[in-house]
Amino acid sequence: MTEWEKSKSGKPHVYNDEMEKMHKEAKKLYQEYNKTTDEDEVRREEILSKLLKKKGKNVWIEPTLHCEFGSNITIGNDVFINCNCILMDNTEIVIGNNVLLGPNVCLYTANHAFDPVERANAICINKPIYIGNRVWLSGDIKVVGGVKIGDDSIIGAGSVVIHDIPSGVIAAGNPCRVIREITENDKLM
């Protein structure tokens, strides 16, 4: 099994030259994307089709965007990703349909070894992140690998999400915890 295969399957691995080359290719693409303007919709589509594993319809990503590889990112339909988002896709990141990511949202699938000797030897382990449908991650949120956020949930600004969040709740804090369920009383109209 290659280091890349280990990386994607959640096994301990060492970030190697092959992965560095892939990262540099992704970096060229996202840096090019970050230079575009709203009028460059066709060019943005071309870049994202090369960068991402899969992208649904009606996806809008405000520059700046940063990622590790891009090839591990799946984005559903009708998704808005605001400025300065970091998607560290060392393994799979799946973003559902009708999702809103606020500014400065960071999704981190990678983790360094806890053991200091292993960490000094660049040993890492990755865990996927899954974001359900109709989820809103407001601003300045960090989500670590291994987390699943259920459908219809809201994560409050400034949260650090280190555990799964169930469907249909408002959660916030550091660490992020469920505040309450979303109910019919939350409807604006």
mmCIF file with all atom_site columns, C-alpha atoms in Angstrom:
data_model
loop_
_atom_site.group_PDB
_atom_site.id
_atom_site.type_symbol
_atom_site.label_atom_id
_atom_site.label_alt_id
_atom_site.label_comp_id
_atom_site.label_asym_id
_atom_site.label_entity_id
_atom_site.label_seq_id
_atom_site.pdbx_PDB_ins_code
_atom_site.Cartn_x
_atom_site.Cartn_y
_atom_site.Cartn_z
_atom_site.occupancy
_atom_site.B_iso_or_equiv
_atom_site.pdbx_formal_charge
_atom_site.auth_seq_id
_atom_site.auth_comp_id
_atom_site.auth_asym_id
_atom_site.auth_atom_id
_atom_site.pdbx_PDB_model_num
ATOM 1   C CA . MET A 1 1   ? 0.000   0.000  0.000   1.00 0.00 ? 1   MET A CA 1
ATOM 2   C CA . THR A 1 2   ? 1.417   3.404  -0.978  1.00 0.00 ? 2   THR A CA 1
ATOM 3   C CA . GLU A 1 3   ? 1.617   6.309  1.462   1.00 0.00 ? 3   GLU A CA 1
ATOM 4   C CA . TRP A 1 4   ? -1.157  7.995  -0.553  1.00 0.00 ? 4   TRP A CA 1
ATOM 5   C CA . GLU A 1 5   ? -3.392  4.930  -0.209  1.00 0.00 ? 5   GLU A CA 1
ATOM 6   C CA . LYS A 1 6   ? -2.651  4.788  3.521   1.00 0.00 ? 6   LYS A CA 1
ATOM 7   C CA . SER A 1 7   ? -3.439  8.496  3.784   1.00 0.00 ? 7   SER A CA 1
ATOM 8   C CA . LYS A 1 8   ? -6.850  8.096  2.163   1.00 0.00 ? 8   LYS A CA 1
ATOM 9   C CA . SER A 1 9   ? -7.749  4.977  4.164   1.00 0.00 ? 9   SER A CA 1
ATOM 10  C CA . GLY A 1 10  ? -7.065  6.405  7.630   1.00 0.00 ? 10  GLY A CA 1
ATOM 11  C CA . LYS A 1 11  ? -3.843  4.508  8.263   1.00 0.00 ? 11  LYS A CA 1
ATOM 12  C CA . PRO A 1 12  ? -0.677  6.072  9.713   1.00 0.00 ? 12  PRO A CA 1
ATOM 13  C CA . HIS A 1 13  ? 1.503   7.367  6.892   1.00 0.00 ? 13  HIS A CA 1
ATOM 14  C CA . VAL A 1 14  ? 4.302   9.758  6.027   1.00 0.00 ? 14  VAL A CA 1
ATOM 15  C CA . TYR A 1 15  ? 3.624   12.732 3.751   1.00 0.00 ? 15  TYR A CA 1
ATOM 16  C CA . ASN A 1 16  ? 5.965   11.957 0.849   1.00 0.00 ? 16  ASN A CA 1
ATOM 17  C CA . ASP A 1 17  ? 7.244   13.381 -2.444  1.00 0.00 ? 17  ASP A CA 1
ATOM 18  C CA . GLU A 1 18  ? 4.324   11.949 -4.445  1.00 0.00 ? 18  GLU A CA 1
ATOM 19  C CA . MET A 1 19  ? 1.858   13.702 -2.156  1.00 0.00 ? 19  MET A CA 1
ATOM 20  C CA . GLU A 1 20  ? 3.866   16.923 -2.211  1.00 0.00 ? 20  GLU A CA 1
ATOM 21  C CA . LYS A 1 21  ? 3.726   16.909 -6.020  1.00 0.00 ? 21  LYS A CA 1
ATOM 22  C CA . MET A 1 22  ? -0.050  16.418 -5.919  1.00 0.00 ? 22  MET A CA 1
ATOM 23  C CA . HIS A 1 23  ? -0.375  19.256 -3.411  1.00 0.00 ? 23  HIS A CA 1
ATOM 24  C CA . LYS A 1 24  ? 1.656   21.598 -5.624  1.00 0.00 ? 24  LYS A CA 1
ATOM 25  C CA . GLU A 1 25  ? -0.616  20.809 -8.587  1.00 0.00 ? 25  GLU A CA 1
ATOM 26  C CA . ALA A 1 26  ? -3.690  21.542 -6.466  1.00 0.00 ? 26  ALA A CA 1
ATOM 27  C CA . LYS A 1 27  ? -2.079  24.715 -5.142  1.00 0.00 ? 27  LYS A CA 1
ATOM 28  C CA . LYS A 1 28  ? -1.554  26.032 -8.680  1.00 0.00 ? 28  LYS A CA 1
ATOM 29  C CA . LEU A 1 29  ? -5.238  25.494 -9.379  1.00 0.00 ? 29  LEU A CA 1
ATOM 30  C CA . TYR A 1 30  ? -6.608  27.078 -6.214  1.00 0.00 ? 30  TYR A CA 1
ATOM 31  C CA . GLN A 1 31  ? -4.206  30.013 -6.510  1.00 0.00 ? 31  GLN A CA 1
ATOM 32  C CA . GLU A 1 32  ? -5.444  30.544 -10.061 1.00 0.00 ? 32  GLU A CA 1
ATOM 33  C CA . TYR A 1 33  ? -9.033  30.323 -8.785  1.00 0.00 ? 33  TYR A CA 1
ATOM 34  C CA . ASN A 1 34  ? -8.272  32.893 -6.097  1.00 0.00 ? 34  ASN A CA 1
ATOM 35  C CA . LYS A 1 35  ? -7.194  35.398 -8.768  1.00 0.00 ? 35  LYS A CA 1
ATOM 36  C CA . THR A 1 36  ? -10.552 35.233 -10.557 1.00 0.00 ? 36  THR A CA 1
ATOM 37  C CA . THR A 1 37  ? -13.420 37.688 -10.221 1.00 0.00 ? 37  THR A CA 1
ATOM 38  C CA . ASP A 1 38  ? -17.182 37.165 -10.168 1.00 0.00 ? 38  ASP A CA 1
ATOM 39  C CA . GLU A 1 39  ? -17.222 37.807 -13.932 1.00 0.00 ? 39  GLU A CA 1
ATOM 40  C CA . ASP A 1 40  ? -14.936 34.783 -14.515 1.00 0.00 ? 40  ASP A CA 1
ATOM 41  C CA . GLU A 1 41  ? -17.655 32.168 -13.913 1.00 0.00 ? 41  GLU A CA 1
ATOM 42  C CA . VAL A 1 42  ? -16.648 29.960 -16.859 1.00 0.00 ? 42  VAL A CA 1
ATOM 43  C CA . ARG A 1 43  ? -12.994 29.956 -15.802 1.00 0.00 ? 43  ARG A CA 1
ATOM 44  C CA . ARG A 1 44  ? -13.968 29.201 -12.206 1.00 0.00 ? 44  ARG A CA 1
ATOM 45  C CA . GLU A 1 45  ? -16.019 26.209 -13.376 1.00 0.00 ? 45  GLU A CA 1
ATOM 46  C CA . GLU A 1 46  ? -13.063 24.918 -15.415 1.00 0.00 ? 46  GLU A CA 1
ATOM 47  C CA . ILE A 1 47  ? -10.695 25.204 -12.463 1.00 0.00 ? 47  ILE A CA 1
ATOM 48  C CA . LEU A 1 48  ? -13.065 23.568 -9.977  1.00 0.00 ? 48  LEU A CA 1
ATOM 49  C CA . SER A 1 49  ? -13.758 20.691 -12.383 1.00 0.00 ? 49  SER A CA 1
ATOM 50  C CA . LYS A 1 50  ? -10.003 19.981 -12.428 1.00 0.00 ? 50  LYS A CA 1
ATOM 51  C CA . LEU A 1 51  ? -9.466  20.568 -8.709  1.00 0.00 ? 51  LEU A CA 1
ATOM 52  C CA . LEU A 1 52  ? -12.372 18.791 -6.990  1.00 0.00 ? 52  LEU A CA 1
ATOM 53  C CA . LYS A 1 53  ? -13.380 15.134 -6.956  1.00 0.00 ? 53  LYS A CA 1
ATOM 54  C CA . LYS A 1 54  ? -17.013 16.079 -7.589  1.00 0.00 ? 54  LYS A CA 1
ATOM 55  C CA . LYS A 1 55  ? -18.980 19.321 -7.653  1.00 0.00 ? 55  LYS A CA 1
ATOM 56  C CA . GLY A 1 56  ? -22.741 19.601 -7.912  1.00 0.00 ? 56  GLY A CA 1
ATOM 57  C CA . LYS A 1 57  ? -24.819 22.275 -9.627  1.00 0.00 ? 57  LYS A CA 1
ATOM 58  C CA . ASN A 1 58  ? -25.090 25.846 -8.406  1.00 0.00 ? 58  ASN A CA 1
ATOM 59  C CA . VAL A 1 59  ? -21.930 25.855 -6.273  1.00 0.00 ? 59  VAL A CA 1
ATOM 60  C CA . TRP A 1 60  ? -20.463 29.257 -5.426  1.00 0.00 ? 60  TRP A CA 1
ATOM 61  C CA . ILE A 1 61  ? -17.073 29.525 -3.738  1.00 0.00 ? 61  ILE A CA 1
ATOM 62  C CA . GLU A 1 62  ? -15.829 32.973 -2.769  1.00 0.00 ? 62  GLU A CA 1
ATOM 63  C CA . PRO A 1 63  ? -12.061 33.388 -3.004  1.00 0.00 ? 63  PRO A CA 1
ATOM 64  C CA . THR A 1 64  ? -9.882  32.751 -1.204  1.00 0.00 ? 64  THR A CA 1
ATOM 65  C CA . LEU A 1 65  ? -10.037 28.977 -1.101  1.00 0.00 ? 65  LEU A CA 1
ATOM 66  C CA . HIS A 1 66  ? -7.246  26.704 0.110   1.00 0.00 ? 66  HIS A CA 1
ATOM 67  C CA . CYS A 1 67  ? -7.065  22.919 0.049   1.00 0.00 ? 67  CYS A CA 1
ATOM 68  C CA . GLU A 1 68  ? -4.470  20.171 0.287   1.00 0.00 ? 68  GLU A CA 1
ATOM 69  C CA . PHE A 1 69  ? -5.298  18.089 -2.791  1.00 0.00 ? 69  PHE A CA 1
ATOM 70  C CA . GLY A 1 70  ? -8.834  18.965 -3.907  1.00 0.00 ? 70  GLY A CA 1
ATOM 71  C CA . SER A 1 71  ? -9.254  15.437 -5.251  1.00 0.00 ? 71  SER A CA 1
ATOM 72  C CA . ASN A 1 72  ? -10.779 14.276 -1.949  1.00 0.00 ? 72  ASN A CA 1
ATOM 73  C CA . ILE A 1 73  ? -13.513 16.956 -1.892  1.00 0.00 ? 73  ILE A CA 1
ATOM 74  C CA . THR A 1 74  ? -17.111 16.235 -2.918  1.00 0.00 ? 74  THR A CA 1
ATOM 75  C CA . ILE A 1 75  ? -19.565 19.150 -2.913  1.00 0.00 ? 75  ILE A CA 1
ATOM 76  C CA . GLY A 1 76  ? -23.310 18.709 -3.442  1.00 0.00 ? 76  GLY A CA 1
ATOM 77  C CA . ASN A 1 77  ? -25.818 20.979 -5.189  1.00 0.00 ? 77  ASN A CA 1
ATOM 78  C CA . ASP A 1 78  ? -26.748 24.519 -4.148  1.00 0.00 ? 78  ASP A CA 1
ATOM 79  C CA . VAL A 1 79  ? -23.733 25.135 -1.915  1.00 0.00 ? 79  VAL A CA 1
ATOM 80  C CA . PHE A 1 80  ? -22.273 28.500 -0.913  1.00 0.00 ? 80  PHE A CA 1
ATOM 81  C CA . ILE A 1 81  ? -18.752 28.632 0.515   1.00 0.00 ? 81  ILE A CA 1
ATOM 82  C CA . ASN A 1 82  ? -17.757 32.071 1.767   1.00 0.00 ? 82  ASN A CA 1
ATOM 83  C CA . CYS A 1 83  ? -14.301 33.640 1.719   1.00 0.00 ? 83  CYS A CA 1
ATOM 84  C CA . ASN A 1 84  ? -11.118 32.323 3.333   1.00 0.00 ? 84  ASN A CA 1
ATOM 85  C CA . CYS A 1 85  ? -12.214 28.704 3.681   1.00 0.00 ? 85  CYS A CA 1
ATOM 86  C CA . ILE A 1 86  ? -9.590  26.009 4.177   1.00 0.00 ? 86  ILE A CA 1
ATOM 87  C CA . LEU A 1 87  ? -10.480 22.455 3.178   1.00 0.00 ? 87  LEU A CA 1
ATOM 88  C CA . MET A 1 88  ? -7.549  20.267 4.266   1.00 0.00 ? 88  MET A CA 1
ATOM 89  C CA . ASP A 1 89  ? -8.626  17.220 2.306   1.00 0.00 ? 89  ASP A CA 1
ATOM 90  C CA . ASN A 1 90  ? -5.894  14.745 3.169   1.00 0.00 ? 90  ASN A CA 1
ATOM 91  C CA . THR A 1 91  ? -8.773  12.271 3.019   1.00 0.00 ? 91  THR A CA 1
ATOM 92  C CA . GLU A 1 92  ? -12.434 12.586 2.121   1.00 0.00 ? 92  GLU A CA 1
ATOM 93  C CA . ILE A 1 93  ? -14.490 15.717 2.750   1.00 0.00 ? 93  ILE A CA 1
ATOM 94  C CA . VAL A 1 94  ? -18.141 15.408 1.718   1.00 0.00 ? 94  VAL A CA 1
ATOM 95  C CA . ILE A 1 95  ? -20.353 18.499 1.771   1.00 0.00 ? 95  ILE A CA 1
ATOM 96  C CA . GLY A 1 96  ? -24.059 17.781 1.180   1.00 0.00 ? 96  GLY A CA 1
ATOM 97  C CA . ASN A 1 97  ? -26.722 19.735 -0.715  1.00 0.00 ? 97  ASN A CA 1
ATOM 98  C CA . ASN A 1 98  ? -27.961 23.208 0.277   1.00 0.00 ? 98  ASN A CA 1
ATOM 99  C CA . VAL A 1 99  ? -25.008 23.820 2.599   1.00 0.00 ? 99  VAL A CA 1
ATOM 100 C CA . LEU A 1 100 ? -23.719 27.229 3.697   1.00 0.00 ? 100 LEU A CA 1
ATOM 101 C CA . LEU A 1 101 ? -20.130 27.634 4.911   1.00 0.00 ? 101 LEU A CA 1
ATOM 102 C CA . GLY A 1 102 ? -19.449 31.045 6.421   1.00 0.00 ? 102 GLY A CA 1
ATOM 103 C CA . PRO A 1 103 ? -16.188 32.960 6.184   1.00 0.00 ? 103 PRO A CA 1
ATOM 104 C CA . ASN A 1 104 ? -13.055 31.428 7.689   1.00 0.00 ? 104 ASN A CA 1
ATOM 105 C CA . VAL A 1 105 ? -14.488 27.920 8.004   1.00 0.00 ? 105 VAL A CA 1
ATOM 106 C CA . CYS A 1 106 ? -11.715 25.321 8.229   1.00 0.00 ? 106 CYS A CA 1
ATOM 107 C CA . LEU A 1 107 ? -12.210 21.584 7.713   1.00 0.00 ? 107 LEU A CA 1
ATOM 108 C CA . TYR A 1 108 ? -9.132  19.634 8.858   1.00 0.00 ? 108 TYR A CA 1
ATOM 109 C CA . THR A 1 109 ? -9.005  15.921 7.998   1.00 0.00 ? 109 THR A CA 1
ATOM 110 C CA . ALA A 1 110 ? -5.299  15.593 8.849   1.00 0.00 ? 110 ALA A CA 1
ATOM 111 C CA . ASN A 1 111 ? -3.819  15.031 12.268  1.00 0.00 ? 111 ASN A CA 1
ATOM 112 C CA . HIS A 1 112 ? -0.201  14.678 13.339  1.00 0.00 ? 112 HIS A CA 1
ATOM 113 C CA . ALA A 1 113 ? 0.898   11.840 15.599  1.00 0.00 ? 113 ALA A CA 1
ATOM 114 C CA . PHE A 1 114 ? 0.471   12.468 19.317  1.00 0.00 ? 114 PHE A CA 1
ATOM 115 C CA . ASP A 1 115 ? 3.660   10.600 20.152  1.00 0.00 ? 115 ASP A CA 1
ATOM 116 C CA . PRO A 1 116 ? 6.517   13.159 19.961  1.00 0.00 ? 116 PRO A CA 1
ATOM 117 C CA . VAL A 1 117 ? 8.956   10.789 18.216  1.00 0.00 ? 117 VAL A CA 1
ATOM 118 C CA . GLU A 1 118 ? 6.385   9.803  15.587  1.00 0.00 ? 118 GLU A CA 1
ATOM 119 C CA . ARG A 1 119 ? 5.422   13.458 15.159  1.00 0.00 ? 119 ARG A CA 1
ATOM 120 C CA . ALA A 1 120 ? 9.095   14.393 14.645  1.00 0.00 ? 120 ALA A CA 1
ATOM 121 C CA . ASN A 1 121 ? 9.191   11.718 11.929  1.00 0.00 ? 121 ASN A CA 1
ATOM 122 C CA . ALA A 1 122 ? 6.210   13.336 10.148  1.00 0.00 ? 122 ALA A CA 1
ATOM 123 C CA . ILE A 1 123 ? 3.779   10.484 10.810  1.00 0.00 ? 123 ILE A CA 1
ATOM 124 C CA . CYS A 1 124 ? 0.176   11.552 10.266  1.00 0.00 ? 124 CYS A CA 1
ATOM 125 C CA . ILE A 1 125 ? -3.276  10.003 10.308  1.00 0.00 ? 125 ILE A CA 1
ATOM 126 C CA . ASN A 1 126 ? -6.354  11.302 8.502   1.00 0.00 ? 126 ASN A CA 1
ATOM 127 C CA . LYS A 1 127 ? -10.066 10.960 9.204   1.00 0.00 ? 127 LYS A CA 1
ATOM 128 C CA . PRO A 1 128 ? -12.901 12.059 6.889   1.00 0.00 ? 128 PRO A CA 1
ATOM 129 C CA . ILE A 1 129 ? -15.410 14.849 7.480   1.00 0.00 ? 129 ILE A CA 1
ATOM 130 C CA . TYR A 1 130 ? -19.053 14.536 6.435   1.00 0.00 ? 130 TYR A CA 1
ATOM 131 C CA . ILE A 1 131 ? -21.411 17.514 6.388   1.00 0.00 ? 131 ILE A CA 1
ATOM 132 C CA . GLY A 1 132 ? -25.074 16.649 5.817   1.00 0.00 ? 132 GLY A CA 1
ATOM 133 C CA . ASN A 1 133 ? -27.715 18.416 3.747   1.00 0.00 ? 133 ASN A CA 1
ATOM 134 C CA . ARG A 1 134 ? -29.091 21.870 4.606   1.00 0.00 ? 134 ARG A CA 1
ATOM 135 C CA . VAL A 1 135 ? -26.329 22.524 7.152   1.00 0.00 ? 135 VAL A CA 1
ATOM 136 C CA . TRP A 1 136 ? -25.127 26.019 8.011   1.00 0.00 ? 136 TRP A CA 1
ATOM 137 C CA . LEU A 1 137 ? -21.649 26.473 9.440   1.00 0.00 ? 137 LEU A CA 1
ATOM 138 C CA . SER A 1 138 ? -21.520 30.164 10.363  1.00 0.00 ? 138 SER A CA 1
ATOM 139 C CA . GLY A 1 139 ? -18.192 32.034 10.610  1.00 0.00 ? 139 GLY A CA 1
ATOM 140 C CA . ASP A 1 140 ? -14.777 31.129 12.029  1.00 0.00 ? 140 ASP A CA 1
ATOM 141 C CA . ILE A 1 141 ? -15.570 27.456 12.590  1.00 0.00 ? 141 ILE A CA 1
ATOM 142 C CA . LYS A 1 142 ? -13.034 24.641 12.837  1.00 0.00 ? 142 LYS A CA 1
ATOM 143 C CA . VAL A 1 143 ? -14.055 21.016 12.184  1.00 0.00 ? 143 VAL A CA 1
ATOM 144 C CA . VAL A 1 144 ? -11.578 18.196 12.830  1.00 0.00 ? 144 VAL A CA 1
ATOM 145 C CA . GLY A 1 145 ? -11.298 14.835 11.101  1.00 0.00 ? 145 GLY A CA 1
ATOM 146 C CA . GLY A 1 146 ? -13.690 12.064 12.009  1.00 0.00 ? 146 GLY A CA 1
ATOM 147 C CA . VAL A 1 147 ? -16.661 14.409 12.498  1.00 0.00 ? 147 VAL A CA 1
ATOM 148 C CA . LYS A 1 148 ? -20.108 13.989 10.956  1.00 0.00 ? 148 LYS A CA 1
ATOM 149 C CA . ILE A 1 149 ? -22.554 16.896 11.079  1.00 0.00 ? 149 ILE A CA 1
ATOM 150 C CA . GLY A 1 150 ? -26.150 15.756 10.601  1.00 0.00 ? 150 GLY A CA 1
ATOM 151 C CA . ASP A 1 151 ? -28.718 17.183 8.190   1.00 0.00 ? 151 ASP A CA 1
ATOM 152 C CA . ASP A 1 152 ? -30.422 20.499 8.980   1.00 0.00 ? 152 ASP A CA 1
ATOM 153 C CA . SER A 1 153 ? -28.038 21.521 11.770  1.00 0.00 ? 153 SER A CA 1
ATOM 154 C CA . ILE A 1 154 ? -26.487 24.914 12.490  1.00 0.00 ? 154 ILE A CA 1
ATOM 155 C CA . ILE A 1 155 ? -23.039 25.427 14.001  1.00 0.00 ? 155 ILE A CA 1
ATOM 156 C CA . GLY A 1 156 ? -22.586 28.763 15.789  1.00 0.00 ? 156 GLY A CA 1
ATOM 157 C CA . ALA A 1 157 ? -19.776 31.208 15.046  1.00 0.00 ? 157 ALA A CA 1
ATOM 158 C CA . GLY A 1 158 ? -16.367 30.494 16.534  1.00 0.00 ? 158 GLY A CA 1
ATOM 159 C CA . SER A 1 159 ? -17.087 26.838 17.276  1.00 0.00 ? 159 SER A CA 1
ATOM 160 C CA . VAL A 1 160 ? -14.517 24.042 17.327  1.00 0.00 ? 160 VAL A CA 1
ATOM 161 C CA . VAL A 1 161 ? -16.264 20.818 16.306  1.00 0.00 ? 161 VAL A CA 1
ATOM 162 C CA . ILE A 1 162 ? -14.459 17.732 17.642  1.00 0.00 ? 162 ILE A CA 1
ATOM 163 C CA . HIS A 1 163 ? -17.430 15.330 17.996  1.00 0.00 ? 163 HIS A CA 1
ATOM 164 C CA . ASP A 1 164 ? -20.333 14.321 15.764  1.00 0.00 ? 164 ASP A CA 1
ATOM 165 C CA . ILE A 1 165 ? -23.318 16.670 15.744  1.00 0.00 ? 165 ILE A CA 1
ATOM 166 C CA . PRO A 1 166 ? -26.781 15.114 15.262  1.00 0.00 ? 166 PRO A CA 1
ATOM 167 C CA . SER A 1 167 ? -29.359 16.269 12.734  1.00 0.00 ? 167 SER A CA 1
ATOM 168 C CA . GLY A 1 168 ? -31.694 19.180 13.362  1.00 0.00 ? 168 GLY A CA 1
ATOM 169 C CA . VAL A 1 169 ? -29.859 20.998 16.136  1.00 0.00 ? 169 VAL A CA 1
ATOM 170 C CA . ILE A 1 170 ? -28.120 24.260 16.909  1.00 0.00 ? 170 ILE A CA 1
ATOM 171 C CA . ALA A 1 171 ? -24.662 23.614 18.338  1.00 0.00 ? 171 ALA A CA 1
ATOM 172 C CA . ALA A 1 172 ? -21.888 25.981 19.368  1.00 0.00 ? 172 ALA A CA 1
ATOM 173 C CA . GLY A 1 173 ? -18.836 26.411 21.553  1.00 0.00 ? 173 GLY A CA 1
ATOM 174 C CA . ASN A 1 174 ? -15.313 25.172 22.119  1.00 0.00 ? 174 ASN A CA 1
ATOM 175 C CA . PRO A 1 175 ? -15.696 22.305 22.172  1.00 0.00 ? 175 PRO A CA 1
ATOM 176 C CA . CYS A 1 176 ? -18.907 22.476 20.176  1.00 0.00 ? 176 CYS A CA 1
ATOM 177 C CA . ARG A 1 177 ? -21.952 21.022 21.928  1.00 0.00 ? 177 ARG A CA 1
ATOM 178 C CA . VAL A 1 178 ? -25.652 20.839 21.204  1.00 0.00 ? 178 VAL A CA 1
ATOM 179 C CA . ILE A 1 179 ? -27.532 23.893 22.501  1.00 0.00 ? 179 ILE A CA 1
ATOM 180 C CA . ARG A 1 180 ? -31.031 22.869 21.411  1.00 0.00 ? 180 ARG A CA 1
ATOM 181 C CA . GLU A 1 181 ? -33.130 21.301 18.691  1.00 0.00 ? 181 GLU A CA 1
ATOM 182 C CA . ILE A 1 182 ? -34.425 23.336 15.761  1.00 0.00 ? 182 ILE A CA 1
ATOM 183 C CA . THR A 1 183 ? -38.229 23.489 15.997  1.00 0.00 ? 183 THR A CA 1
ATOM 184 C CA . GLU A 1 184 ? -41.251 24.871 14.143  1.00 0.00 ? 184 GLU A CA 1
ATOM 185 C CA . ASN A 1 185 ? -40.912 27.995 16.329  1.00 0.00 ? 185 ASN A CA 1
ATOM 186 C CA . ASP A 1 186 ? -37.678 28.821 14.466  1.00 0.00 ? 186 ASP A CA 1
ATOM 187 C CA . LYS A 1 187 ? -39.492 29.498 11.176  1.00 0.00 ? 187 LYS A CA 1
ATOM 188 C CA . LEU A 1 188 ? -39.332 33.131 10.100  1.00 0.00 ? 188 LEU A CA 1
ATOM 189 C CA . MET A 1 189 ? -42.261 32.923 7.668   1.00 0.00 ? 189 MET A CA 1
#
